[in-house]
C-alpha cells in the first residue's frame, strides 16, 4: 500500500513554543490531507482538511490560528501548533488520499505524540 | 450528519477463536464507504478492509471479513483464527458525501493465549 510518513514521532516542547509536524506522501500525490487529534483511549477527531494549493478547512471548534496547516505541495502538508500549552498535549495523526470518492482509501502516517511541559 | 457506533469498548478472546467486532452507522448519504482500521499501541492506523455501500458481496481480506447488513446499517468485522498479534484497538469508520472519515469510539481487543 501507499506510504505516508509523519515526523517527528515524538516531541516534547516547552509551553509557549511552537511545534511543526510534517506529513509526506512518499509514493503518490495526495490531493487531500487530513489532520486528526486523538486523546488517550479516545477516537480520532478530525481537525482540518487541507487541499493542495488552497486554505485548509477547519472543523468546528478548532482554532485555525493555533493549528496552522500548510499544504504547499502534493506530497507535503504541515501542522504547526503555535504557542503550545499543556492542554495541547495529544496524539496527532495525518492521513492522505490520492483522490476523491467514497471508496478512496486514506493512508495514515505513524502519528506524532506531542507533550507540552 | 454521519455517525458510527461501536458498542463494545473491550473484548477478550481466546487465541485461535473467531471474533466479531460490532459497528453500526447512520447516514443520509445514498452512497458511502465503510472502513475498518487497526491501531496497535504504537499508534499507527492500519487499514484492514473496505466495503462500499453498493457492493453486493461482503468484503474479505485474508482473515478479515466484513458482515455488511445494509438494511440494519451494520458493518461488523469478523476476524477468524485470532492471533496474539491481533491485540489492538479497532476502529470502524465511514466516508460519505463530504469525503470525510468519521470514526467510531473503537473496541480494544485482547487475545488471550
Tab-separated table of C-alpha atoms in Angstrom:
chain	number	residue	atom	x	y	z
A	1	UNK	CA	0.000	0.000	0.000
A	2	UNK	CA	0.859	3.631	-0.231
A	3	UNK	CA	3.186	5.115	2.343
A	4	UNK	CA	2.621	8.237	4.372
A	5	UNK	CA	5.486	9.409	6.533
A	6	UNK	CA	4.904	11.641	9.536
A	7	UNK	CA	7.628	13.338	11.563
A	8	UNK	CA	8.506	13.660	14.313
A	9	UNK	CA	7.037	10.612	16.022
A	10	UNK	CA	7.510	12.159	19.445
A	11	UNK	CA	8.173	15.698	20.554
A	12	UNK	CA	8.428	17.383	23.912
A	13	UNK	CA	8.323	21.149	23.952
A	14	UNK	CA	8.093	23.942	26.457
A	15	UNK	CA	4.898	25.819	26.983
A	16	UNK	CA	4.680	28.847	24.711
A	17	UNK	CA	6.813	27.444	21.910
A	18	UNK	CA	5.629	26.276	18.501
A	19	UNK	CA	5.928	22.805	17.054
A	20	UNK	CA	5.792	21.781	13.406
A	21	UNK	CA	4.654	18.318	12.322
A	22	UNK	CA	5.224	17.099	8.775
A	23	UNK	CA	3.155	14.668	6.785
A	24	UNK	CA	4.554	13.359	3.496
A	25	UNK	CA	3.078	11.045	0.917
A	26	UNK	CA	6.081	9.097	-0.346
A	27	UNK	CA	4.820	7.273	-3.399
A	28	UNK	CA	1.696	9.081	-4.530
A	29	UNK	CA	0.356	12.573	-4.957
A	30	UNK	CA	-2.010	13.475	-2.172
A	31	UNK	CA	-4.665	15.886	-3.336
A	32	UNK	CA	-6.208	15.904	0.107
A	33	UNK	CA	-4.694	15.503	3.554
A	34	UNK	CA	-6.491	15.262	6.853
A	35	UNK	CA	-5.256	16.068	10.337
A	36	UNK	CA	-6.657	14.292	13.367
A	37	UNK	CA	-6.208	14.574	17.073
A	38	UNK	CA	-6.581	11.658	19.435
A	39	UNK	CA	-6.759	11.870	23.216
A	40	UNK	CA	-5.813	8.804	25.260
A	41	UNK	CA	-8.288	5.972	24.894
A	42	UNK	CA	-10.492	8.026	22.626
A	43	UNK	CA	-11.311	8.075	18.950
A	44	UNK	CA	-9.777	10.172	16.204
A	45	UNK	CA	-11.276	13.605	15.886
A	46	UNK	CA	-10.887	15.397	12.583
A	47	UNK	CA	-9.263	18.790	12.998
A	48	UNK	CA	-8.981	20.011	9.435
A	49	UNK	CA	-8.901	19.093	5.789
A	50	UNK	CA	-6.216	20.512	3.565
A	51	UNK	CA	-6.151	20.571	-0.187
A	52	UNK	CA	-3.006	21.322	-2.129
A	53	UNK	CA	-2.738	24.988	-3.001
A	54	UNK	CA	-5.736	26.183	-1.025
A	55	UNK	CA	-6.571	27.088	2.535
A	56	UNK	CA	-7.388	24.373	4.984
A	57	UNK	CA	-10.950	23.772	6.091
A	58	UNK	CA	-11.183	23.541	9.861
A	59	UNK	CA	-13.750	21.613	11.840
A	60	UNK	CA	-15.987	23.451	14.235
A	61	UNK	CA	-14.226	24.275	17.470
A	62	UNK	CA	-10.692	24.023	16.077
A	63	UNK	CA	-8.725	27.259	16.318
A	64	UNK	CA	-7.193	27.922	12.922
A	65	UNK	CA	-4.775	30.487	14.316
A	66	UNK	CA	-3.457	27.953	16.797
A	67	UNK	CA	-3.251	24.990	14.467
A	68	UNK	CA	-1.716	26.294	11.258
A	69	UNK	CA	-1.927	23.953	8.303
A	70	UNK	CA	0.024	24.338	5.107
A	71	UNK	CA	-0.342	22.060	2.091
A	72	UNK	CA	2.216	23.574	-0.222
A	73	UNK	CA	2.724	20.590	-2.499
A	74	UNK	CA	1.046	17.355	-3.500
A	75	UNK	CA	3.357	15.414	-1.218
A	76	UNK	CA	3.672	17.569	1.896
A	77	UNK	CA	1.350	19.019	4.483
A	78	UNK	CA	2.455	20.568	7.765
A	79	UNK	CA	0.641	21.216	11.022
A	80	UNK	CA	2.119	23.862	13.289
A	81	UNK	CA	0.888	24.053	16.865
A	82	UNK	CA	1.560	27.659	17.822
A	83	UNK	CA	2.172	28.819	21.363
A	84	UNK	CA	1.640	25.331	22.657
A	85	UNK	CA	0.200	24.740	26.114
A	86	UNK	CA	-0.091	21.568	28.209
A	87	UNK	CA	-3.691	21.069	27.090
A	88	UNK	CA	-2.398	20.726	23.518
A	89	UNK	CA	-0.587	17.557	24.537
A	90	UNK	CA	-2.089	14.813	22.440
A	91	UNK	CA	-1.520	12.332	19.635
A	92	UNK	CA	-1.726	13.982	16.224
A	93	UNK	CA	-2.057	11.877	13.109
A	94	UNK	CA	-2.373	12.738	9.448
A	95	UNK	CA	-3.867	10.872	6.554
A	96	UNK	CA	-3.577	11.352	2.830
A	97	UNK	CA	-5.749	10.391	-0.109
A	98	UNK	CA	-4.790	10.177	-3.728
A	99	UNK	CA	-8.218	11.193	-4.928
A	100	UNK	CA	-11.797	11.751	-4.010
A	101	UNK	CA	-14.628	9.308	-3.739
A	102	UNK	CA	-16.169	7.223	-1.037
A	103	UNK	CA	-14.035	4.217	-1.850
A	104	UNK	CA	-10.753	6.088	-1.753
A	105	UNK	CA	-8.590	4.664	0.944
A	106	UNK	CA	-6.975	7.051	3.385
A	107	UNK	CA	-3.396	6.194	4.264
A	108	UNK	CA	-2.226	7.232	7.690
A	109	UNK	CA	1.066	8.464	8.986
A	110	UNK	CA	2.660	6.983	12.070
A	111	UNK	CA	1.381	9.770	14.279
A	112	UNK	CA	3.102	12.323	16.498
A	113	UNK	CA	2.881	12.251	20.255
A	114	UNK	CA	3.163	15.834	21.486
A	115	UNK	CA	3.905	16.594	25.109
A	116	UNK	CA	3.927	20.200	26.228
A	117	UNK	CA	5.644	20.809	29.559
B	1	UNK	CA	-24.575	14.016	9.624
B	2	UNK	CA	-22.697	10.766	9.887
B	3	UNK	CA	-22.392	8.665	12.988
B	4	UNK	CA	-20.540	5.458	13.770
B	5	UNK	CA	-21.365	3.440	16.875
B	6	UNK	CA	-19.155	0.769	18.373
B	7	UNK	CA	-20.816	-0.607	21.478
B	8	UNK	CA	-18.015	-2.874	22.667
B	9	UNK	CA	-15.358	-0.878	24.496
B	10	UNK	CA	-13.342	-4.020	25.174
B	11	UNK	CA	-13.302	-7.686	24.238
B	12	UNK	CA	-11.275	-10.692	25.378
B	13	UNK	CA	-10.980	-13.651	23.035
B	14	UNK	CA	-9.107	-16.918	23.267
B	15	UNK	CA	-6.350	-17.375	20.736
B	16	UNK	CA	-7.418	-19.203	17.537
B	17	UNK	CA	-11.066	-18.400	18.067
B	18	UNK	CA	-13.074	-16.146	15.756
B	19	UNK	CA	-14.226	-12.748	16.981
B	20	UNK	CA	-16.857	-10.298	15.755
B	21	UNK	CA	-16.486	-6.582	16.385
B	22	UNK	CA	-19.733	-4.677	16.098
B	23	UNK	CA	-20.275	-1.485	14.139
B	24	UNK	CA	-23.469	0.319	13.289
B	25	UNK	CA	-23.732	3.529	11.335
B	26	UNK	CA	-26.147	6.257	10.471
B	27	UNK	CA	-26.070	8.431	7.393
B	28	UNK	CA	-28.410	10.113	4.968
B	29	UNK	CA	-25.991	9.698	2.070
B	30	UNK	CA	-27.166	7.196	-0.549
B	31	UNK	CA	-23.576	6.257	-1.298
B	32	UNK	CA	-20.886	5.706	1.284
B	33	UNK	CA	-17.855	3.631	2.147
B	34	UNK	CA	-17.138	1.691	5.316
B	35	UNK	CA	-13.648	1.020	6.636
B	36	UNK	CA	-12.034	-0.870	9.474
B	37	UNK	CA	-8.684	0.158	10.911
B	38	UNK	CA	-6.428	-1.467	13.472
B	39	UNK	CA	-4.423	0.694	15.861
B	40	UNK	CA	-1.726	-1.097	17.851
B	41	UNK	CA	-0.097	0.511	20.875
B	42	UNK	CA	2.430	2.223	18.588
B	43	UNK	CA	-0.386	4.467	17.363
B	44	UNK	CA	-0.293	3.899	13.628
B	45	UNK	CA	-3.583	3.295	11.847
B	46	UNK	CA	-3.517	0.121	9.779
B	47	UNK	CA	-6.153	-0.286	7.073
B	48	UNK	CA	-7.867	-3.670	7.247
B	49	UNK	CA	-10.869	-3.796	4.967
B	50	UNK	CA	-13.289	-1.698	2.909
B	51	UNK	CA	-16.953	-2.136	1.993
B	52	UNK	CA	-18.819	0.065	-0.463
B	53	UNK	CA	-22.486	0.703	0.120
B	54	UNK	CA	-23.401	-0.635	-3.294
B	55	UNK	CA	-21.201	-3.719	-3.105
B	56	UNK	CA	-23.304	-6.836	-3.449
B	57	UNK	CA	-20.871	-9.122	-1.698
B	58	UNK	CA	-19.300	-8.846	1.714
B	59	UNK	CA	-15.672	-7.788	1.603
B	60	UNK	CA	-12.952	-10.230	2.617
B	61	UNK	CA	-9.212	-9.706	3.148
B	62	UNK	CA	-7.376	-12.765	4.399
B	63	UNK	CA	-8.558	-13.459	7.967
B	64	UNK	CA	-10.747	-10.360	7.922
B	65	UNK	CA	-14.276	-10.259	6.604
B	66	UNK	CA	-16.959	-7.648	6.844
B	67	UNK	CA	-20.505	-8.710	7.634
B	68	UNK	CA	-22.401	-5.946	5.835
B	69	UNK	CA	-26.112	-5.726	6.529
B	70	UNK	CA	-27.306	-2.618	4.775
B	71	UNK	CA	-30.899	-2.703	5.988
B	72	UNK	CA	-29.684	-2.880	9.573
B	73	UNK	CA	-26.931	-0.347	8.898
B	74	UNK	CA	-24.329	-2.608	10.381
B	75	UNK	CA	-20.814	-3.425	9.241
B	76	UNK	CA	-19.337	-5.892	11.679
B	77	UNK	CA	-15.731	-7.024	11.367
B	78	UNK	CA	-15.054	-10.724	11.696
B	79	UNK	CA	-11.547	-11.930	12.462
B	80	UNK	CA	-11.071	-15.646	12.001
B	81	UNK	CA	-8.479	-17.723	13.831
B	82	UNK	CA	-7.366	-14.877	16.072
B	83	UNK	CA	-3.676	-14.434	16.847
B	84	UNK	CA	-1.847	-12.761	19.710
B	85	UNK	CA	-0.786	-10.024	17.285
B	86	UNK	CA	-4.415	-9.108	16.744
B	87	UNK	CA	-4.499	-7.452	20.164
B	88	UNK	CA	-5.095	-3.758	19.429
B	89	UNK	CA	-7.732	-1.059	19.147
B	90	UNK	CA	-10.095	-1.460	16.221
B	91	UNK	CA	-11.944	1.447	14.663
B	92	UNK	CA	-14.868	1.393	12.300
B	93	UNK	CA	-15.099	4.407	10.012
B	94	UNK	CA	-17.352	5.759	7.289
B	95	UNK	CA	-16.859	8.152	4.412
B	96	UNK	CA	-19.916	9.741	2.882
B	97	UNK	CA	-20.725	12.609	0.608
B	98	UNK	CA	-18.495	15.104	2.380
B	99	UNK	CA	-15.442	12.892	1.789
B	100	UNK	CA	-14.507	12.967	5.473
B	101	UNK	CA	-13.829	9.866	7.506
B	102	UNK	CA	-15.951	9.594	10.633
B	103	UNK	CA	-14.651	7.190	13.267
B	104	UNK	CA	-16.356	5.195	15.969
B	105	UNK	CA	-15.091	5.133	19.542
B	106	UNK	CA	-13.213	1.908	18.984
B	107	UNK	CA	-13.046	-1.548	20.530
B	108	UNK	CA	-9.994	-2.761	22.422
B	109	UNK	CA	-9.433	-6.396	21.511
B	110	UNK	CA	-7.256	-8.566	23.705
B	111	UNK	CA	-6.296	-12.042	22.572
B	112	UNK	CA	-5.670	-14.469	25.416
B	113	UNK	CA	-3.049	-17.192	24.907
